PDB file of C-alpha atoms in Angstrom:
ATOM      1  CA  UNK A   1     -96.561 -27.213 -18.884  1.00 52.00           C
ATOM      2  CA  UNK A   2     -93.711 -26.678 -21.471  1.00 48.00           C
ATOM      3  CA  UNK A   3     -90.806 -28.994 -21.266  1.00 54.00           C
ATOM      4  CA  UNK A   4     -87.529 -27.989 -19.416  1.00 50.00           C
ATOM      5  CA  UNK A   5     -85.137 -26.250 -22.191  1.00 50.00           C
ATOM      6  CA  UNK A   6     -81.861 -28.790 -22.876  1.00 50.00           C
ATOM      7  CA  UNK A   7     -78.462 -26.854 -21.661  1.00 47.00           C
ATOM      8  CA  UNK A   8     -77.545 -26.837 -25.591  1.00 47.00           C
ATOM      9  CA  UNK A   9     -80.491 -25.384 -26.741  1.00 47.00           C
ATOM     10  CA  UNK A  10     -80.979 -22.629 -23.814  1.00 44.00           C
ATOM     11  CA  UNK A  11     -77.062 -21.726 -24.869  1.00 44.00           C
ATOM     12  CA  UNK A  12     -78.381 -21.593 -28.574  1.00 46.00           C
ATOM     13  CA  UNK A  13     -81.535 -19.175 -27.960  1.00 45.00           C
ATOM     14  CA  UNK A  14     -79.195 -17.099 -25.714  1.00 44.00           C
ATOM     15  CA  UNK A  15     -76.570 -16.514 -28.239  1.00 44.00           C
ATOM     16  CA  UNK A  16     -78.881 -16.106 -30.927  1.00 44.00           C
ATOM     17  CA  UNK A  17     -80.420 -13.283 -28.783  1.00 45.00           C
ATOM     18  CA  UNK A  18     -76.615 -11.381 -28.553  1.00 45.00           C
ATOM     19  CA  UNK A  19     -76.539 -11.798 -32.015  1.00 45.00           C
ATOM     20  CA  UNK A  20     -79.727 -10.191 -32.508  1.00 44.00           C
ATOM     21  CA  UNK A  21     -78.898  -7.793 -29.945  1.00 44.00           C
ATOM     22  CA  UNK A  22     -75.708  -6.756 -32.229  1.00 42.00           C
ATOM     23  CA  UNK A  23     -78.040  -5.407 -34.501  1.00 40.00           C
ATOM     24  CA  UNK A  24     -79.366  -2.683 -32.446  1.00 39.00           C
ATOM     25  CA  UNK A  25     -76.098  -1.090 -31.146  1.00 40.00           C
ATOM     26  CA  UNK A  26     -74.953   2.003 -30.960  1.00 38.00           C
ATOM     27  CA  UNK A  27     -72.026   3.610 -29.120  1.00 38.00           C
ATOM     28  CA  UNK A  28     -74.759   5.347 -27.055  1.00 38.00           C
ATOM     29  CA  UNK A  29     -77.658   3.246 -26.859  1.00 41.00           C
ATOM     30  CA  UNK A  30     -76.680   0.673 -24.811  1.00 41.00           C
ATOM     31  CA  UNK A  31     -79.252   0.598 -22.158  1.00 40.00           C
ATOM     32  CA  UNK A  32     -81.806   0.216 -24.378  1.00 37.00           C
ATOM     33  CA  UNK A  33     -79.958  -2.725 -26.554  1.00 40.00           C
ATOM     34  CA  UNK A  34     -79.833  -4.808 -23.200  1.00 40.00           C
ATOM     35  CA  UNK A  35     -83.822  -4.357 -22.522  1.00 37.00           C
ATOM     36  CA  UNK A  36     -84.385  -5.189 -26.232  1.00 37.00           C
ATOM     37  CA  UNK A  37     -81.930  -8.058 -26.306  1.00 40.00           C
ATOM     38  CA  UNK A  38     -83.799  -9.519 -22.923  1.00 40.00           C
ATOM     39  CA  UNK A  39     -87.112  -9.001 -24.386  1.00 46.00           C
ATOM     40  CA  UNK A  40     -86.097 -11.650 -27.278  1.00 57.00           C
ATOM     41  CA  UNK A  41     -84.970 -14.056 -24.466  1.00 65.00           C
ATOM     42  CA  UNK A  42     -87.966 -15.582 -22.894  1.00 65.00           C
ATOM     43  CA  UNK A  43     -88.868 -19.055 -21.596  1.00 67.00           C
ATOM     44  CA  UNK A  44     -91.335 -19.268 -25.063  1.00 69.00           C
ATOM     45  CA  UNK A  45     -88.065 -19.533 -26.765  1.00 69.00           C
ATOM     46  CA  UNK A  46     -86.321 -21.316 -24.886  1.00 72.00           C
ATOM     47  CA  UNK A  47     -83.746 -19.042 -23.335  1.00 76.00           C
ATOM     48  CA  UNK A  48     -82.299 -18.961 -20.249  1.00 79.00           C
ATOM     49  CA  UNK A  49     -82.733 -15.113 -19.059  1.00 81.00           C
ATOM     50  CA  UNK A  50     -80.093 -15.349 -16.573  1.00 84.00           C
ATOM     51  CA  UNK A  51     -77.527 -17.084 -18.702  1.00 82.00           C
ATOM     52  CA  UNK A  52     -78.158 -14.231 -21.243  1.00 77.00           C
ATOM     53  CA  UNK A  53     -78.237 -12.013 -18.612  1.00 81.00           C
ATOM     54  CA  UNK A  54     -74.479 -13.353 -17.231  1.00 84.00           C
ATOM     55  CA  UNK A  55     -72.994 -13.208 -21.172  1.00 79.00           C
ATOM     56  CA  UNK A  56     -74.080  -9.414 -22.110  1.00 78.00           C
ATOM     57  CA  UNK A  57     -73.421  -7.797 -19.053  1.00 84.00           C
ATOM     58  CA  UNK A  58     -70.437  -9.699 -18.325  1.00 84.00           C
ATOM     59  CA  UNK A  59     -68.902  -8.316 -21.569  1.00 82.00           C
ATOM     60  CA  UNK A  60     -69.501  -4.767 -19.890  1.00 87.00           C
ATOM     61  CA  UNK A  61     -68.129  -5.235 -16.482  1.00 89.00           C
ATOM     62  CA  UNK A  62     -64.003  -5.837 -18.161  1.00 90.00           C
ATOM     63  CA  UNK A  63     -65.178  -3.025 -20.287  1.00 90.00           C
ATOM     64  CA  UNK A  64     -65.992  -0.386 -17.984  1.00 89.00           C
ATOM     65  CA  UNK A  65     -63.158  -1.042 -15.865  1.00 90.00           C
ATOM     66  CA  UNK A  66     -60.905  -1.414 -18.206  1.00 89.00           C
ATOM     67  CA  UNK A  67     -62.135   1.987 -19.929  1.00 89.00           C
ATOM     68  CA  UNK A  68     -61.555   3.504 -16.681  1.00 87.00           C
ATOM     69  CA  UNK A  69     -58.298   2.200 -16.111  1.00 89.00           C
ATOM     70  CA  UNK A  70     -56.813   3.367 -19.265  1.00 88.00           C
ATOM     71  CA  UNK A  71     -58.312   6.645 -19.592  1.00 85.00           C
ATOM     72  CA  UNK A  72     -55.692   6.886 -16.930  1.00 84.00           C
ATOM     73  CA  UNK A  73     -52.745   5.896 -18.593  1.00 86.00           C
ATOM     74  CA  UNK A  74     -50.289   7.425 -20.657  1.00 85.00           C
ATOM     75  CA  UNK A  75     -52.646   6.805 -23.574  1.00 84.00           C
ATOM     76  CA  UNK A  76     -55.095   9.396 -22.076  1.00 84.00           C
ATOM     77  CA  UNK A  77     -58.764   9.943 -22.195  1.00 85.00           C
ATOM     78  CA  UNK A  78     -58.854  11.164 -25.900  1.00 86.00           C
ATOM     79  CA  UNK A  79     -57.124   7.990 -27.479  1.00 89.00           C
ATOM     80  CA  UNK A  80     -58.893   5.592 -24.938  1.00 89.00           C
ATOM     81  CA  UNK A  81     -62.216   6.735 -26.351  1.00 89.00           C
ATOM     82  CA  UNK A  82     -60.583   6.874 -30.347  1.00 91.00           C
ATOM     83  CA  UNK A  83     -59.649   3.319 -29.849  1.00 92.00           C
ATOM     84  CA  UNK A  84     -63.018   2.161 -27.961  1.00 92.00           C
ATOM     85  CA  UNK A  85     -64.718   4.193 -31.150  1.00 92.00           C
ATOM     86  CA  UNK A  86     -62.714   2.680 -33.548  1.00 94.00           C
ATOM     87  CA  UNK A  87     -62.502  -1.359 -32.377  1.00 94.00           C
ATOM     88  CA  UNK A  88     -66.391  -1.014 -31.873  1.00 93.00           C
ATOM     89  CA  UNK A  89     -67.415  -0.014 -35.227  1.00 93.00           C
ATOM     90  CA  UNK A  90     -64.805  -2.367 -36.508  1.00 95.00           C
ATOM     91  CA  UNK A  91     -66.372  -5.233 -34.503  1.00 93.00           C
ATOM     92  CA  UNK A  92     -69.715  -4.028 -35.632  1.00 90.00           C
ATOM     93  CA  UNK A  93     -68.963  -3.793 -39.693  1.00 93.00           C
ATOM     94  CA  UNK A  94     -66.683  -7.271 -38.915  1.00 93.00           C
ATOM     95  CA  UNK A  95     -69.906  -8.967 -37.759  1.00 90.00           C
ATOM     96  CA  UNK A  96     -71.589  -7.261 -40.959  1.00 87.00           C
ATOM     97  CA  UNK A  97     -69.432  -9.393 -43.372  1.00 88.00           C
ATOM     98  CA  UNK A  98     -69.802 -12.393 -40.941  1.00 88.00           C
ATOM     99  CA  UNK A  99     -72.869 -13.413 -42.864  1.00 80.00           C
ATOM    100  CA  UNK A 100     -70.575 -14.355 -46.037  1.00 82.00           C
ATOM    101  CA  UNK A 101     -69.150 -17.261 -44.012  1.00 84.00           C
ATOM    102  CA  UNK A 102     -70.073 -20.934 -43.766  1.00 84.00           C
ATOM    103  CA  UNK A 103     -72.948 -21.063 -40.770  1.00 82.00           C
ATOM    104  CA  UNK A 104     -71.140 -22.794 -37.852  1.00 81.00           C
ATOM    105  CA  UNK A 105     -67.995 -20.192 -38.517  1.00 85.00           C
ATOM    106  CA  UNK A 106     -70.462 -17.082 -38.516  1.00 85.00           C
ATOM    107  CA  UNK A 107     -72.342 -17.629 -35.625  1.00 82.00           C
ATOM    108  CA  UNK A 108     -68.244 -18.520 -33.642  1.00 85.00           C
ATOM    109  CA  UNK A 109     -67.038 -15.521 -35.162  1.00 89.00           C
ATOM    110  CA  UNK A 110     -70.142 -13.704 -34.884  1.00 86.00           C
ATOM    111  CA  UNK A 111     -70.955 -14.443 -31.099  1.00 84.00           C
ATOM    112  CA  UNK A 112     -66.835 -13.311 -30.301  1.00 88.00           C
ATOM    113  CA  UNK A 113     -67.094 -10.036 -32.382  1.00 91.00           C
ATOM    114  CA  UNK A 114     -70.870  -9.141 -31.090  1.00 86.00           C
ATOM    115  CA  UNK A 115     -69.164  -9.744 -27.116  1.00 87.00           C
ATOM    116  CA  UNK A 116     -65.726  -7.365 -27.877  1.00 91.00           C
ATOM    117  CA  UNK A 117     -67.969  -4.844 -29.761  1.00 90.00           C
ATOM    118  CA  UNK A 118     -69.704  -4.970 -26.709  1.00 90.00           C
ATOM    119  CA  UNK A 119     -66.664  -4.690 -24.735  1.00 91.00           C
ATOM    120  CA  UNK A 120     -65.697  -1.478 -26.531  1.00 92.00           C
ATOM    121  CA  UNK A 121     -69.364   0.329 -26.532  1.00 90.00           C
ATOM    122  CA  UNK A 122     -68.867   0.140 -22.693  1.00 90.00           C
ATOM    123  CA  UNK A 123     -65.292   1.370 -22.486  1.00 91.00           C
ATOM    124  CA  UNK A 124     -66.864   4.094 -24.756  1.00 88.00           C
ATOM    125  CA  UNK A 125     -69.496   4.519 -22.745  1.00 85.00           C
ATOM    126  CA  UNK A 126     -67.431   5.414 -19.867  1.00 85.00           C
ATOM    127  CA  UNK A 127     -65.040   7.851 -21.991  1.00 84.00           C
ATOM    128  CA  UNK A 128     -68.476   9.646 -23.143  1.00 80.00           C
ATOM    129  CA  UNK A 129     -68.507  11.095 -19.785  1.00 77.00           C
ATOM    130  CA  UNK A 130     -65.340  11.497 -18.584  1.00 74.00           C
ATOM    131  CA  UNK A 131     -63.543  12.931 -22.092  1.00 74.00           C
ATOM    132  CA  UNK A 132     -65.963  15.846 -22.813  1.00 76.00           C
ATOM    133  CA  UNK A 133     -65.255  17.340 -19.235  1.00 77.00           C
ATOM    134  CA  UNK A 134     -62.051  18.286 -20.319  1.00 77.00           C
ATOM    135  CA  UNK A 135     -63.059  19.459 -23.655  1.00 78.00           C
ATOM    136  CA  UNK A 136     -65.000  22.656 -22.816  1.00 83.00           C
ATOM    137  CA  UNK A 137     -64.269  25.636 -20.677  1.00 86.00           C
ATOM    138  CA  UNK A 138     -65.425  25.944 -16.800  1.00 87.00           C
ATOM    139  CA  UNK A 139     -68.254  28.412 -17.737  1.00 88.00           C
ATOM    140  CA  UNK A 140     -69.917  26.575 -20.496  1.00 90.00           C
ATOM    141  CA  UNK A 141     -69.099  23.049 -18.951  1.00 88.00           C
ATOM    142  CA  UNK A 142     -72.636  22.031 -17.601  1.00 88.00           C
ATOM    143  CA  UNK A 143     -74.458  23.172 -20.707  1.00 90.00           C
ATOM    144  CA  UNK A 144     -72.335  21.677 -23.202  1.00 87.00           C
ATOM    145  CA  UNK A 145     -72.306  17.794 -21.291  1.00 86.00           C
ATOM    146  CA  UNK A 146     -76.718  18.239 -20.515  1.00 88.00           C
ATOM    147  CA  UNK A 147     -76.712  19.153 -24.321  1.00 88.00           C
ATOM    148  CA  UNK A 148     -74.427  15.945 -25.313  1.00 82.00           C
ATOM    149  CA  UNK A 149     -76.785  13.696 -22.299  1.00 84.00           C
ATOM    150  CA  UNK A 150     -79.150  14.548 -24.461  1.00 89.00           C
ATOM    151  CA  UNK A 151     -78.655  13.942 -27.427  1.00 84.00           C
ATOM    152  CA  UNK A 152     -76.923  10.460 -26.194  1.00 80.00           C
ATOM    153  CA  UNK A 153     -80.354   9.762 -24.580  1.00 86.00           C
ATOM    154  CA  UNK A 154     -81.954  10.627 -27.906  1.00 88.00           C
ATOM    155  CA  UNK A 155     -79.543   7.680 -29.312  1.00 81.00           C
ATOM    156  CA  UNK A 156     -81.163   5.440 -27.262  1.00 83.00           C
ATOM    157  CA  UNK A 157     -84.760   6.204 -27.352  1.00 88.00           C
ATOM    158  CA  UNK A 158     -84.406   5.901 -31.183  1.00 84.00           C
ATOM    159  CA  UNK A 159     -82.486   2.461 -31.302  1.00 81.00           C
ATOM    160  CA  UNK A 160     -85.234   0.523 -30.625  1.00 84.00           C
ATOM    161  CA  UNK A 161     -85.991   1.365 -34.748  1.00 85.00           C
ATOM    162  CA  UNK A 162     -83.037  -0.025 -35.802  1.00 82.00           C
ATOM    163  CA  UNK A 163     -84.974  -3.461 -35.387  1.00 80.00           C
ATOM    164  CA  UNK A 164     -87.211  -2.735 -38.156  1.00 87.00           C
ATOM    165  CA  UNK A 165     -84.390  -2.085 -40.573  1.00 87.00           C
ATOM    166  CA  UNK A 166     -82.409  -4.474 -42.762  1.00 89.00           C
ATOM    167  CA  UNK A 167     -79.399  -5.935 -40.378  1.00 84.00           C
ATOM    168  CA  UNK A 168     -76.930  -5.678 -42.826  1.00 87.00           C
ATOM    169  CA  UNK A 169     -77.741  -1.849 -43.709  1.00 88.00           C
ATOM    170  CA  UNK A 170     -77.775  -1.323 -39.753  1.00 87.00           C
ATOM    171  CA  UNK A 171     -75.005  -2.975 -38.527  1.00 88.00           C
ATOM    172  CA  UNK A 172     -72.745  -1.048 -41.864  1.00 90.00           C
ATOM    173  CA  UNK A 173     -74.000   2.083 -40.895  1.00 90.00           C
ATOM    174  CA  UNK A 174     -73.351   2.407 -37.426  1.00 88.00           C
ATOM    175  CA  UNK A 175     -69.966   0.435 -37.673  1.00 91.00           C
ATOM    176  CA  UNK A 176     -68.774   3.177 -39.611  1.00 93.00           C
ATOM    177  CA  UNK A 177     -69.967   6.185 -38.209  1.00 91.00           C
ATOM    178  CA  UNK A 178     -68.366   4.797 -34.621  1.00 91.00           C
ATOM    179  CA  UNK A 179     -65.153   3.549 -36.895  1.00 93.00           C
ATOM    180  CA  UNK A 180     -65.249   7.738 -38.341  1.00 94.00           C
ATOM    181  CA  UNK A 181     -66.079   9.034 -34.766  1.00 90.00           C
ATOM    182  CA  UNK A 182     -62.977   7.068 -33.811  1.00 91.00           C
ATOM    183  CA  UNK A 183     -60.476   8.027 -36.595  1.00 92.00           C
ATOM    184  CA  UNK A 184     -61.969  11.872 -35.990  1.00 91.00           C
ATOM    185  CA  UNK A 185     -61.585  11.998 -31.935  1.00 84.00           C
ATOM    186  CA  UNK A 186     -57.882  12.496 -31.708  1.00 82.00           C
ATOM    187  CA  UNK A 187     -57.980  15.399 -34.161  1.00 78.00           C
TER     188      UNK A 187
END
């Protein structure tokens, strides 16, 4: 029978496991992040599941809401989902260049920016669905958002890979093409 985890060390495992987690994401792929990130949190470990569970998914609650809530606003649907685009990938490529700091300031800095990345992917998540409704014409309309579901679900059945490639080169290249997505959506 394995020993009871310590508080501490449960904390540790779990916020090494959102760190970890920050590695696979994509402005898309977020179910399949969370089912990767809780498949590196086990009691074998050391982690808590439910305390990981409470941290990631409470950094998407504030974000879908608050997506929601300011797609209706006078900053509109198109700049909500710019600005979700563009804070994401900045978070993303900001926890990128984390890993030139001293270790306790990384994994701070790195834990914050991995939970408002995560923040952002869901207020973008939200603005995938409701911003392209207004995009295309009535007759067209169905096709063009199965054709985007898609390829979004595409996103995520691929970003399970992204754990078998370099970190850095991962988290760089998706930070900027959701920090280009960004600067491109309000054109």
């Amino acid at each position: 029978r394995d020993p009871k985890p310590q508080p501490s060390r449960a904390w540790s495992k779990t916020t090494v496991s959102i760190r970890h987690q920050s590695r696979l994401r994509s402005t898309e792929g977020r179910g399949t992040e969370s089912r990767a990130g809780q498949a590196t949190c086990s009691a074998a470990n050391g982690c808590n599941r439910y305390s990981h569970a409470l941290l990631t998914y409470g950094a998407d609650l504030p974000g879908y809401i608050g997506g929601s809530l300011l797609a209706d606003t006078r900053l509109g649907r198109r700049l909500t989902a710019a600005l979700s685009l563009a804070f994401g990938g900045l978070c993303l490529l900001l926890t990128a260049a984390t890993s030139s700091l001293p270790t306790s300031t990384a994994e701070t800095v790195g834990y914050a920016l991995t939970l408002v990345g995560k923040l952002c992917a869901a207020s973008c998540f939200i603005q995938a669905y409701l911003f392209p409704a207004e995009l295309f014409p009535t007759a067209i309309r169905g096709a063009a958002l199965g054709v985007g579901n898609v390829f979004g679900r595409l996103g995520t059945t691929l970003a399970p890979l992204a754990a078998t490639a370099p970190a850095l080169a991962v988290q760089t290249s998706l930070g900027s093409i959701a920090l280009l997505a960004g600067l491109c959506t309000p054109l």
